[in-house]
Amino acid sequence: MPSHPLRVAVVCSSNQNRSMEAHNILSKRGFEVRSFGTGSHVKLPGPAPDKPNVYDFKTTYEQMYNDLVRKDKELYTQNGILHMLDRNKRIKSKPERFQSCKDNFDLVITCEERVYDQVLEDLNSREQETMQPVHVINVDIQDNHEEATLGAFLICELCQCIQHTDDMENEIDELLQEFEDKSSRAFLHTVCFY
Amino acid sequence: MEFSAEDGDTHNVIDMTTSEKVVDLLNQAALIPTDAKLAVLKQVQELIINKDPSLLDNFLDEMIAFQTDKSIEVRKFVIGFIEEACKRDNELLLRLIANLNMLLKDDSVNVVKKAILTLTQMYKVTLQWLVRAKAVSDMQEACWEMVTQMKGDVLALLDSENDGVRTHAIKFTESLIVTLSPRVVDSDVPKRQESDITLDKVPKDHTYIRYDVLCEEGKSALDKLLKFMVHPAISSINLTTALGSLATIARQRPMFMSKVVQAYETLHANLPPTLAKSQVSSVRKNLKLHLVAVLKHPSSLEFQGQISTLLLDLGMPQSEITRSTPPPREHRKRPRHEQYTEGKKVKLEQTLMEDDEDKEEPAPLSAPKPAPVPVAQSAIDLTADFLRPLLNADNVANLVLISMVYLPDTMPASFQATYTPVESAGTDAQIKHLARLMATQMTAAGIGPGLEECKARENEASKEGANEDDMGSSDSLIKRKVMVGQAISVVGGYSEKEKAPNLAAVKRLPEPILPSAQTKLAGLTGRKKVFRLADVIQPLSETQIERLTSKTIKRILHSEKTITQSGMSHVRVKLLSKLVTQFEGIMKEDVLHFILEDIRSRSELAFSLLYQEYNTYLSQLPSGLLDSYDQCLYTLLSGLQEKPEQKDGLFTKLVLEAPIITESALEVIRRYCEDESRVYLGMTTLKELIVKRPSRQFQYLHVLLDLSSHEKEKVRSTALAFLKRMYEKDHLRDYIEKFALNYMQLLVHPNPPSLLFGADKDTEVASPWTEETVRQCLFLYLSLLPLNHKLVHELASVYTEAIADIKRSVLRAIELPIRGMGMNSPELLLLVENCPKGAETLVTRCLHILTDKVPPSPELVERVRDLYHKRVPDVRFLRVCVCVCGPSGEGSSSVSPLTPGDLLIALHNIDSIKCDMKSIIKATNLCFGEKNVYTSEVLAVVMQQLMEQSPLPILLMRTVIQSLTMYPRLCGFVMNILARLIVKQVWKYPKVWEGFVKCCQRTKPQSYSVLLQLPHTQLASVFERCPEMREPLLHHVRSFTPHQQAHIPASVMAVLEASKKAEAKPAEPVKKDAPHAERAPLLAAAEQAQAQARQQETRTVATHLVEEREVAAVEEEEEAEEEEQQQEEEQEQPMEQEQADLVRCEETVKVPLEVEMARGDETPEPEGEPEPKAEPKPDPVPVPESELEQQAEPEPDVQPHPEPQASPKPEAEPAEEPMETSEAPPSDSQETPKEDEDQDPVQDIGSGCEGAE
C-alpha cells in the first residue's frame, strides 16, 4: 500500500460530464479526488450542434442550471443536462480549469486524447520545482452520459488497483497492461514532474 | 536559557511556550499514531524553522530521531525536514548530510525516492554553500565528499530494479547535468531556478571546488543518461522521463542540443522492442511534445531539419511544425558565430566559451583544451556522408531484398506505430534522411567509417587531453594539495580508481546524528552495502509458492502409513487440518479429495478438518464467513452421497456431528433422501436433525415436508410416513399442518403454481392442472387427515373454490383417507351436516366411499336426510340416501326408515317440478344398479304398487322396461301389468302411453294379445307410432282360428287392415305414402346399411362412453353445481343439457337410447377405482347393441326428412317443454311437420322413458 492516499485528478474538457461522473464515483469510494476541465470555456450542448451554451470557468453549476432552465427547460431536462448539472452542483460549486490549478497530484486521469495532450502540455510548460512525479493516464471516454458512467467505473477500478499496489510507480506499467488486456482499451500513460 | 524566565514572568510565556510547545509536541509525537504524529511534527517544523529558527539547533536531534520511525510517512517527513533545515541553515548540512545518506539507503523505496528528490536540492545547496565559502573547512570537505559520493550512488540507481527509483534517479541526473554545466545566453532559465547554482557561477579558481572536474562530471552524467536511454529494455515510464529530461537539458543547456536531438533520432529509429503498443503511442506522443519544445528553442536552428523530419515521421503536419519553428529573427545573432565556426560542436563550444568570456575571464584550461567533441554525432555525420552516395537504386533494392530475409513474422508494435509512408521517396532530402537513419543504426551497432575515424580521433584527443590535463591542472593540483593538505581528491570520487583515498575519507565522513547503536552501522554502510536478506533472496512467484505448498501437503498426506505405524497419526491429522485451514488455495481440495478416496479410514481427518474450519470461523466472529467450512462440509457430504451405498452410516455420523448444517449441506442431505436406495437412511438422519437440533428444526423439517410431494413414490411415501410420526409431536404439529394446508391451498389457483415444478422452473406455469399436480398438493394433507379429522373442513373449503378439473381429481384422491376416517368420525358427520355450499359433490363422494362396503350408520343416514330435507333439497342427496339406504334396508330394516321398494316408489313420486327429471332418473338408475337389493321380486312389488297409483307416475313405464331388461323372466308379469294399464286407460297419460307402446314393441310377440285388447282408436295410435307393428299383428290375428278371430271387434280389424284401405282409398295418404312406398326398397337397403354402420358406431361410442364414464359423471355434477351457484346462467339446465346431448348423439350416432343408456348407467360416483365399477356395468352395453336393430327400425321417418340433423335448434326447443310437445296428438301427424313427429318419441323417451331399454 502506498504510504499516503492517492491524490487523483480526473480531467475532461468541460468538467461537466465525464470528469464529474468519475469525481462522483471516486469520492464515494473514498478517494481524494478533484476534477477539472482543460477547455478554454465550459461548453454544454445547445439547441443545435453549432449552438452550444458557452460559459467561462467562473460560472457556477447553479448559474448554468438556472440559465438552461430559463432557456428551454424541456430540452435540457430531456437530454439530461439539467440532471447532470444538478448532480454536479452537489459535488462542488463550479467547474475548475486544470491549467489554473497549482496543486500537486499523484495521478491525473484524462478522458480523451486531446485533453491528455493539453494536460501534458500544461504540466511540461510549468517550471519544475519539487520534481515530484505525476502519472498521467488517458482513458478514452465518449462524451455522453452512458459512456461517462461506464468510464467512471473503469477509472474507479483503475484507481483502486493503483491504490492497492505496494509500490505504485513500480507496478503501474504492468497494471495498465493488464487493464488494457482486460478492458481491451489502450491507455496513454506518461509521467510528468512538478 | 528560556527556562530561566519560567519563574513568574508572564510576558515570557510566549517565548516559553514556543520552546515548551515544541517539547510538548515532541513528547506527544513519540506516542501517537502516524497521522497525528505527522501533524504534530509539521507543527514542530514550522515552529523551529520558520517561527523561531533559534530553536532549530536545540531540537535537531529530537527531530532527526524520527528517521528511524516505523512509518514511511514519518521518515519521509524527516527527509523533508532535513531539506528545510539545511536550506534555513547551511551549516546544518555538516550534521545532517549523513542522515540523508542513511535515508537514501532506506528499505522503503518511497523513502529512497524522497531522499533522491531532496538530494537533488541538497546537491545544489551544498555546492552553493561551498562555493560561497572563502575557505573550506575539513568538515565541509568531508561533507562535499559525502555529497559527491551520494551523487554517485544515485547515478548508480539508474540501474535500480525499481522503476520509480530509476525515474527519480533520472530526474536527479537531469538536475545534476543542468547544475554542472554553464548557463548561456540562450538558456531557458526557469524563474525559480534563477538563483540556483550553475557551473558558470563556480569560480574557476575556487580553493576546493574545481570547475573543470564538475564540468566533466556533468558531461559524464549526460553520457550516462544517454546510455541509459538506449538500453533496449528501458521501461516506458523511464523512457518518457528521460525524453523529458533531455528536452529540459536541451532548452536550458543548448550546447547539449545536438546530443539530445541525436538521442531523439536514435530512439525514434530504435524504439525498445519491449514496449507494448499503447506504450509506443505514449512514447511517441512524448517524443513529439519534447521535440516541439526543443524546436521552439532559439538554439534549435541548425537542427530544425532533423527535428522537422522526425516530427513529420511522428505524424505532425508541416503547418504545425512551421508554427512551432521560432521566427528567424531570433537567430539573427547566431550566424555571426556560425560564420566562423565549421561544425555545430565547434559552434557550441564557441558559445560556451563566449558565455564564459562574457562572465569571467576565460578559464585557462578551457581555451587550450580541445572542444569536448560530441563523438557519436560526428560519427553519425561521417557515416551518413559516407553512405549517401552509395544509396543508388541498385544498392537500395539489394538492401531491401537482403533485409527481407530478416523480417520478423509479426510486425513489431513499435514499427506498426511508427510507420508512416515515405512521402518524398527518391528525393535528395529523403536519401539524406535515409543515410542518416542508417548511419544512426550503424553507429549504434558500433560499425561504420565515421565511428572508426572518431575513435582514432578520440584516442588522439585523450592522449593530448591527458597531457594537457597534467600540464594544465598541475597548478591547481598542487594548489589543492597545498590548500587541503589531505589527499581528498574530488577527481578521486569520480575516477573510480582511487580506493585508498576513499578509505581515508571514511574516517572523515560526517557522522549521522543517531541516538541508537545504528550510528556505527551507518558509518560502516557509508560505502559497503549492509547484508540484507531481502537483497540476497528473491521472492518466490505465486505459482512457485503454490506448487511448493501443494507438494508439502501432498507429502504429509501420503505419509499416512508410515506415520500410522509410528503411532503418531493424530499429530499428522492435527497438523494437516491446521495447515489446510490456515491457508487458502487448492490444497484444501487436495486434502478433501484425499479423504474421499478412502473416507472410511480417513474419517478422523475429515472430522478434524471440519472442526478446525469451524474453529477458524468462530475465531473470526463476528466478521467471519462460513464459506470455507461450508465448502469443506459440502465436499465431504457430496462425496459420500455420490459414493455407492455404504453401510457404515458415515453420512449420518457426519451430518449429526457437524457443528452447523449449512444450506448447501442441507441440499446434499436432501439429495441423499431423494435417492430411492437410501431414502430411509437419509430421512432417518433428517429426523435425527429435526429432533436433536431444535434451533433450526423447522429448516430441516421443511426439507422433509418438501419431499412429501416428491415425484418418486418411494421418497414420497417414506417422507409421509416420517411426517405422520412427527405430526404426533406437539411442537412440530402446527408447522406440518400449516405446510400441508398451505400446499393444499394451492389448489384454488386456476393454474398450478410454479412451486410444484421444482426450483429450476421458476416461471409462472400456465399449464393446466393435472391429476399429478393436484395429487402433489394433497399427499401430505391426505395422510394427515386420518390423524386429525378436523382438517376435513379445510378440504371442503378448498374444494368449493377449486376448478372442475381439480374437483374431479380431489374426489378421486380422497377415497382412502375418507375410508380411514370412517363414518363415525364426528368431524365427517359435521361436514355432512353442514355441507358447505359447493361441496355437495364432495360430501356425496364421501358418503359413497363410506357406505360403499359398509352399511351406513344411523347417524349418517340421519344427517343425510336432514341435509336433504332441511338444507339442500337436491335429489342427488336422496340418491345418496338410496345408496345409503339400499343395503341398510337389507341389513337392518329397523334402522332404515325406508325399504328399497318404498324408496323406488318414493322416487317415482317426487314432484318433477321440485326436482329435475334427470336426477330422478339417475336416482332410479342407482337403485337398478343395486341388483342384489332390487331383485325381481322387489321390482314386481314396486311395479304393482306404481300401477295402482293414480295418476300414473311418469316414470312408470321406464321402470317397467328397465325391470324387464334386468329380469326378462318378468315378461309374463309385465304383460299382466300392461293389460291392467289398458283398463286404467293408460293412453290418457301421454308419457306413460309412449312407454307403453315402446314396451309392447319390445315384447312382441307376447304383447300382441295385449295390443288386441286395446280399443281400436288406441290401436290406431299404436300403429301411428309403429306402423311396422301392424303387419305382424294382422298376420298374428289371421293365424287365429276363425272362432278366435270372431272375438276381434270389427273396428279393430278395420284398424288392422286400415293401411290396405288407406292405400286403396284416399288419394292424399297415397300421395303421401306413395313416394315412401316407392322408395321403400331403396330405403330399406340404405337403412340396413346405415343400421349396420350405426351398430358399429354404437359399439365404439358405447365403449368410449364406458371409458369416459367417470369423467362424464363428474362433469355432469359439475355442471349441475355450477348451475346451482348460478355462476353461468347460460348454462343449460341439466335436462336441457341431457337433451342436447341426446340430440347431438342422435345426430351423429342416431342411437340416443344407447347413449342415454350409457349415461344412465352412470352411477353418480366419480369412482376412484374405475375398474371394479366398470366391470359389472358392461352388460348394459351389449343389451342396447342387440336392440339396436329394433331401435333403429322405428326411426326410418328420420331418413326421408330433408335435413333432420341440420336443425338442432328446433329439435332442442321442444325439448325444453317435453310435456307440451308430447301433448301434440300423434293422430294429427298428417299435419304436424314430420320433424316434430320424429322428435316426439325421442323427446318422450328422453324425458319419460329414457334409457328404458
CSV table of C-alpha atoms in Angstrom, one decimal, chain B residues 39-339:
chain,number,residue,atom,x,y,z
B,39,ALA,CA,0.6,16.7,12.0
B,40,VAL,CA,2.5,17.3,15.3
B,41,LEU,CA,5.9,17.1,13.6
B,42,LYS,CA,4.8,19.5,11.0
B,43,GLN,CA,3.9,21.9,13.7
B,44,VAL,CA,7.3,21.5,15.3
B,45,GLN,CA,9.0,22.0,12.0
B,46,GLU,CA,7.0,25.2,11.5
B,47,LEU,CA,7.9,26.4,14.9
B,48,ILE,CA,11.6,25.7,14.9
B,49,ILE,CA,12.4,26.5,11.2
B,50,ASN,CA,10.1,29.4,10.5
B,51,LYS,CA,8.8,30.8,13.7
B,52,ASP,CA,11.9,30.6,15.9
B,53,PRO,CA,14.9,29.3,14.0
B,54,SER,CA,17.0,29.7,17.1
B,55,LEU,CA,15.3,26.6,18.4
B,56,LEU,CA,16.3,24.6,15.4
B,57,ASP,CA,19.7,23.6,16.7
B,58,ASN,CA,18.2,22.7,20.1
B,59,PHE,CA,15.7,20.2,18.8
B,60,LEU,CA,17.5,18.9,15.8
B,61,ASP,CA,18.5,15.7,17.4
B,62,GLU,CA,15.0,15.0,18.6
B,63,MET,CA,13.6,15.6,15.2
B,64,ILE,CA,16.1,13.5,13.4
B,65,ALA,CA,15.5,10.7,15.9
B,66,PHE,CA,12.2,10.2,14.0
B,67,GLN,CA,14.1,9.0,10.9
B,68,THR,CA,14.0,5.5,12.4
B,69,ASP,CA,10.3,5.7,12.9
B,70,LYS,CA,8.4,2.7,11.7
B,71,SER,CA,6.1,4.8,9.5
B,72,ILE,CA,7.3,5.6,6.0
B,73,GLU,CA,5.5,8.9,6.1
B,74,VAL,CA,7.3,9.9,9.2
B,75,ARG,CA,10.7,9.0,7.7
B,76,LYS,CA,9.8,10.9,4.5
B,77,PHE,CA,8.9,13.8,6.7
B,78,VAL,CA,12.3,13.7,8.3
B,79,ILE,CA,13.8,14.0,4.9
B,80,GLY,CA,11.7,17.0,4.2
B,81,PHE,CA,12.7,18.4,7.5
B,82,ILE,CA,16.4,17.9,6.7
B,83,GLU,CA,15.9,19.8,3.5
B,84,GLU,CA,14.2,22.6,5.1
B,85,ALA,CA,16.6,22.8,8.0
B,86,CYS,CA,19.6,22.8,5.7
B,87,LYS,CA,18.1,25.4,3.5
B,88,ARG,CA,17.5,27.5,6.5
B,89,ASP,CA,20.9,27.0,7.9
B,90,ASN,CA,23.5,25.5,5.6
B,91,GLU,CA,25.8,24.8,8.4
B,92,LEU,CA,23.4,22.0,9.4
B,93,LEU,CA,24.5,20.2,6.3
B,94,LEU,CA,27.5,19.1,8.2
B,95,ARG,CA,25.4,17.4,10.7
B,96,LEU,CA,22.5,16.2,8.6
B,97,ILE,CA,24.0,15.1,5.3
B,98,ALA,CA,25.0,11.7,6.8
B,99,ASN,CA,21.4,11.2,7.9
B,100,LEU,CA,20.2,11.9,4.5
B,101,ASN,CA,22.7,9.4,3.3
B,102,MET,CA,21.3,6.8,5.6
B,103,LEU,CA,17.8,7.5,4.4
B,104,LEU,CA,19.0,7.2,0.8
B,105,LYS,CA,19.6,3.6,1.6
B,106,ASP,CA,16.3,3.1,3.4
B,107,ASP,CA,14.4,-0.1,3.0
B,108,SER,CA,11.4,1.6,1.6
B,109,VAL,CA,11.5,2.8,-2.0
B,110,ASN,CA,9.3,5.6,-1.1
B,111,VAL,CA,11.8,6.9,1.4
B,112,VAL,CA,14.6,6.4,-1.0
B,113,LYS,CA,12.7,8.3,-3.7
B,114,LYS,CA,12.0,11.2,-1.3
B,115,ALA,CA,15.7,11.2,-0.4
B,116,ILE,CA,16.7,11.4,-4.0
B,117,LEU,CA,14.4,14.3,-4.5
B,118,THR,CA,15.9,16.0,-1.5
B,119,LEU,CA,19.4,15.2,-2.6
B,120,THR,CA,18.6,16.9,-5.9
B,121,GLN,CA,18.1,20.1,-3.9
B,122,MET,CA,20.8,19.4,-1.3
B,123,TYR,CA,23.4,18.9,-4.0
B,124,LYS,CA,22.8,22.4,-5.3
B,125,VAL,CA,22.6,23.8,-1.8
B,126,THR,CA,25.8,22.2,-0.7
B,127,LEU,CA,27.6,23.3,-3.8
B,128,GLN,CA,26.5,26.8,-3.5
B,129,TRP,CA,27.4,26.9,0.2
B,130,LEU,CA,30.9,25.7,-0.5
B,131,VAL,CA,31.3,28.0,-3.5
B,132,ARG,CA,30.4,30.9,-1.3
B,133,ALA,CA,32.7,29.9,1.4
B,134,LYS,CA,36.0,31.6,1.1
B,135,ALA,CA,37.8,28.9,3.0
B,136,VAL,CA,36.6,25.3,3.1
B,137,SER,CA,36.9,23.6,6.4
B,138,ASP,CA,37.7,19.9,6.8
B,139,MET,CA,34.2,19.3,7.8
B,140,GLN,CA,32.9,21.0,4.7
B,141,GLU,CA,35.3,19.0,2.6
B,142,ALA,CA,34.1,15.8,4.2
B,143,CYS,CA,30.5,17.0,3.7
B,144,TRP,CA,31.2,17.6,0.0
B,145,GLU,CA,32.9,14.3,-0.2
B,146,MET,CA,29.8,12.6,1.1
B,147,VAL,CA,27.5,14.5,-1.2
B,148,THR,CA,29.7,13.6,-4.1
B,149,GLN,CA,29.6,10.0,-3.0
B,150,MET,CA,25.8,10.2,-2.6
B,151,LYS,CA,25.6,11.7,-6.1
B,152,GLY,CA,27.5,8.7,-7.4
B,153,ASP,CA,25.1,6.4,-5.5
B,154,VAL,CA,22.1,8.0,-7.0
B,155,LEU,CA,23.6,7.8,-10.5
B,156,ALA,CA,24.1,4.2,-9.9
B,157,LEU,CA,20.5,3.9,-9.0
B,158,LEU,CA,19.8,4.4,-12.7
B,159,ASP,CA,20.3,0.6,-12.7
B,160,SER,CA,18.0,0.1,-9.8
B,161,GLU,CA,15.5,-2.7,-10.1
B,162,ASN,CA,12.7,-0.4,-9.1
B,163,ASP,CA,11.1,1.6,-11.8
B,164,GLY,CA,10.1,4.5,-9.6
B,165,VAL,CA,13.6,4.8,-8.2
B,166,ARG,CA,15.1,4.9,-11.6
B,167,THR,CA,12.6,7.6,-12.6
B,168,HIS,CA,13.8,9.6,-9.7
B,169,ALA,CA,17.4,8.9,-10.5
B,170,ILE,CA,16.8,10.2,-14.0
B,171,LYS,CA,15.4,13.4,-12.6
B,172,PHE,CA,18.3,13.8,-10.3
B,173,THR,CA,20.6,13.2,-13.2
B,174,GLU,CA,18.8,15.9,-15.2
B,175,SER,CA,19.2,18.4,-12.4
B,176,LEU,CA,22.8,17.4,-12.0
B,177,ILE,CA,23.6,18.0,-15.6
B,178,VAL,CA,22.0,21.4,-15.6
B,179,THR,CA,23.8,22.3,-12.4
B,180,LEU,CA,27.1,21.0,-13.6
B,181,SER,CA,27.0,22.9,-16.9
B,182,PRO,CA,27.1,26.6,-17.5
B,183,ARG,CA,24.1,28.7,-18.2
B,184,VAL,CA,24.4,30.5,-21.6
B,185,VAL,CA,22.6,33.4,-23.3
B,186,ASP,CA,20.0,31.2,-25.0
B,187,SER,CA,19.5,29.1,-21.9
B,188,ASP,CA,15.9,28.8,-20.7
B,189,VAL,CA,16.1,29.8,-17.1
B,190,PRO,CA,13.1,28.9,-15.0
B,191,LYS,CA,12.3,31.7,-12.7
B,192,ARG,CA,12.5,29.6,-9.6
B,193,GLN,CA,15.9,28.4,-10.5
B,194,GLU,CA,17.4,31.8,-11.4
B,195,SER,CA,19.3,31.9,-8.2
B,196,ASP,CA,20.3,28.3,-8.3
B,197,ILE,CA,23.9,27.4,-8.6
B,198,THR,CA,25.1,26.5,-12.0
B,199,LEU,CA,28.6,25.7,-13.3
B,200,ASP,CA,29.1,29.2,-14.6
B,201,LYS,CA,28.8,30.5,-11.1
B,202,VAL,CA,31.5,28.3,-9.9
B,203,PRO,CA,34.7,30.3,-9.7
B,204,LYS,CA,37.4,28.6,-11.7
B,205,ASP,CA,39.8,29.4,-9.0
B,206,HIS,CA,37.9,28.1,-6.1
B,207,THR,CA,40.1,26.8,-3.4
B,208,TYR,CA,38.4,23.5,-3.2
B,209,ILE,CA,35.7,23.1,-5.8
B,210,ARG,CA,37.1,22.5,-9.2
B,211,TYR,CA,35.2,23.9,-12.1
B,212,ASP,CA,36.6,21.5,-14.7
B,213,VAL,CA,36.0,18.5,-12.6
B,214,LEU,CA,32.4,19.5,-12.1
B,215,CYS,CA,32.1,20.2,-15.8
B,216,GLU,CA,33.3,16.7,-16.6
B,217,GLU,CA,31.0,15.2,-14.0
B,218,GLY,CA,28.2,17.0,-15.7
B,219,LYS,CA,29.1,15.7,-19.1
B,220,SER,CA,29.7,12.2,-17.8
B,221,ALA,CA,26.2,12.3,-16.2
B,222,LEU,CA,24.7,13.3,-19.5
B,223,ASP,CA,26.6,10.4,-21.2
B,224,LYS,CA,25.2,8.1,-18.5
B,225,LEU,CA,21.7,9.4,-19.2
B,226,LEU,CA,22.1,8.9,-22.9
B,227,LYS,CA,23.5,5.5,-22.4
B,228,PHE,CA,20.7,4.7,-20.1
B,229,MET,CA,18.2,5.8,-22.7
B,230,VAL,CA,19.4,3.4,-25.4
B,231,HIS,CA,19.0,0.4,-23.1
B,232,PRO,CA,16.9,-2.0,-25.1
B,233,ALA,CA,14.7,-2.9,-22.2
B,234,ILE,CA,14.1,0.5,-20.8
B,235,SER,CA,10.6,0.9,-19.4
B,236,SER,CA,8.1,3.2,-20.9
B,237,ILE,CA,8.0,5.5,-18.0
B,238,ASN,CA,11.8,5.7,-17.7
B,239,LEU,CA,12.0,6.5,-21.4
B,240,THR,CA,9.3,9.1,-21.1
B,241,THR,CA,11.1,10.6,-18.1
B,242,ALA,CA,14.4,10.6,-19.9
B,243,LEU,CA,12.9,12.2,-23.0
B,244,GLY,CA,11.5,15.0,-20.9
B,245,SER,CA,14.8,15.4,-19.1
B,246,LEU,CA,16.7,15.7,-22.4
B,247,ALA,CA,14.3,18.3,-23.6
B,248,THR,CA,14.9,20.3,-20.4
B,249,ILE,CA,18.6,19.9,-20.8
B,250,ALA,CA,18.5,21.0,-24.4
B,251,ARG,CA,16.5,24.0,-23.6
B,252,GLN,CA,18.4,25.0,-20.6
B,253,ARG,CA,21.8,24.0,-21.9
B,254,PRO,CA,21.7,24.5,-25.7
B,255,MET,CA,25.3,23.2,-26.0
B,256,PHE,CA,23.9,19.7,-25.5
B,257,MET,CA,21.1,20.2,-28.1
B,258,SER,CA,22.9,18.2,-30.8
B,259,LYS,CA,23.3,15.2,-28.4
B,260,VAL,CA,19.7,15.5,-27.4
B,261,VAL,CA,18.4,15.7,-31.0
B,262,GLN,CA,20.6,12.8,-31.9
B,263,ALA,CA,19.4,10.8,-29.0
B,264,TYR,CA,15.8,11.5,-30.1
B,265,GLU,CA,16.7,10.4,-33.6
B,266,THR,CA,18.3,7.2,-32.4
B,267,LEU,CA,15.3,6.5,-30.2
B,268,HIS,CA,12.8,7.2,-32.9
B,269,ALA,CA,14.6,4.7,-35.1
B,270,ASN,CA,15.0,2.1,-32.4
B,271,LEU,CA,12.0,2.1,-30.1
B,272,PRO,CA,12.6,-0.5,-27.4
B,273,PRO,CA,11.1,-3.8,-28.6
B,274,THR,CA,9.7,-4.4,-25.1
B,275,LEU,CA,7.2,-1.6,-25.3
B,276,ALA,CA,3.6,-2.5,-25.7
B,277,LYS,CA,1.5,-0.9,-28.5
B,278,SER,CA,-0.1,1.7,-26.3
B,279,GLN,CA,3.2,2.5,-24.7
B,280,VAL,CA,4.7,3.1,-28.1
B,281,SER,CA,1.9,5.6,-28.7
B,282,SER,CA,2.6,7.3,-25.4
B,283,VAL,CA,6.3,7.4,-26.0
B,284,ARG,CA,5.8,8.8,-29.5
B,285,LYS,CA,3.4,11.4,-28.2
B,286,ASN,CA,6.0,12.4,-25.6
B,287,LEU,CA,8.7,12.5,-28.2
B,288,LYS,CA,6.6,14.8,-30.3
B,289,LEU,CA,5.9,17.0,-27.4
B,290,HIS,CA,9.5,17.3,-26.4
B,291,LEU,CA,10.7,17.7,-30.0
B,292,VAL,CA,8.3,20.6,-30.4
B,293,ALA,CA,9.6,22.1,-27.1
B,294,VAL,CA,13.2,21.8,-28.4
B,295,LEU,CA,12.2,23.1,-31.8
B,296,LYS,CA,10.7,26.2,-30.2
B,297,HIS,CA,14.0,26.9,-28.6
B,298,PRO,CA,16.0,29.6,-30.4
B,299,SER,CA,19.1,27.4,-30.5
B,300,SER,CA,17.3,24.7,-32.5
B,301,LEU,CA,18.1,26.5,-35.7
B,302,GLU,CA,20.6,24.1,-37.2
B,303,PHE,CA,18.6,21.0,-36.0
B,304,GLN,CA,15.4,22.2,-37.5
B,305,GLY,CA,15.8,19.9,-40.5
B,306,GLN,CA,16.3,16.9,-38.4
B,307,ILE,CA,13.6,17.8,-35.9
B,308,SER,CA,11.1,18.5,-38.7
B,309,THR,CA,11.9,15.2,-40.3
B,310,LEU,CA,11.3,13.5,-37.0
B,311,LEU,CA,8.1,15.4,-36.4
B,312,LEU,CA,6.9,14.5,-39.8
B,313,ASP,CA,7.6,10.9,-39.2
B,314,LEU,CA,5.7,11.2,-36.0
B,315,GLY,CA,2.7,12.4,-37.9
B,316,MET,CA,2.8,16.1,-37.2
B,317,PRO,CA,1.5,18.2,-40.1
B,318,GLN,CA,4.1,20.5,-41.7
B,319,SER,CA,2.0,23.5,-41.0
B,320,GLU,CA,2.1,22.8,-37.3
B,321,ILE,CA,5.9,22.2,-37.4
B,322,THR,CA,6.3,25.6,-39.1
B,323,ARG,CA,4.2,27.2,-36.5
B,324,SER,CA,6.4,25.8,-33.8
B,325,THR,CA,9.6,26.8,-35.5
B,326,PRO,CA,10.9,30.0,-34.0
B,327,PRO,CA,10.9,33.0,-36.2
B,328,PRO,CA,14.3,33.6,-37.9
B,329,ARG,CA,14.9,37.0,-36.3
B,330,GLU,CA,15.7,35.2,-33.1
B,331,HIS,CA,18.6,33.5,-34.8
B,332,ARG,CA,19.9,36.7,-36.2
B,333,LYS,CA,22.7,37.0,-33.8
B,334,ARG,CA,23.7,33.4,-34.2
B,335,PRO,CA,25.0,33.5,-37.7
B,336,ARG,CA,27.8,35.7,-36.5
B,337,HIS,CA,29.3,32.8,-34.7
B,338,GLU,CA,28.4,30.3,-37.3
B,339,GLN,CA,30.2,32.1,-40.0
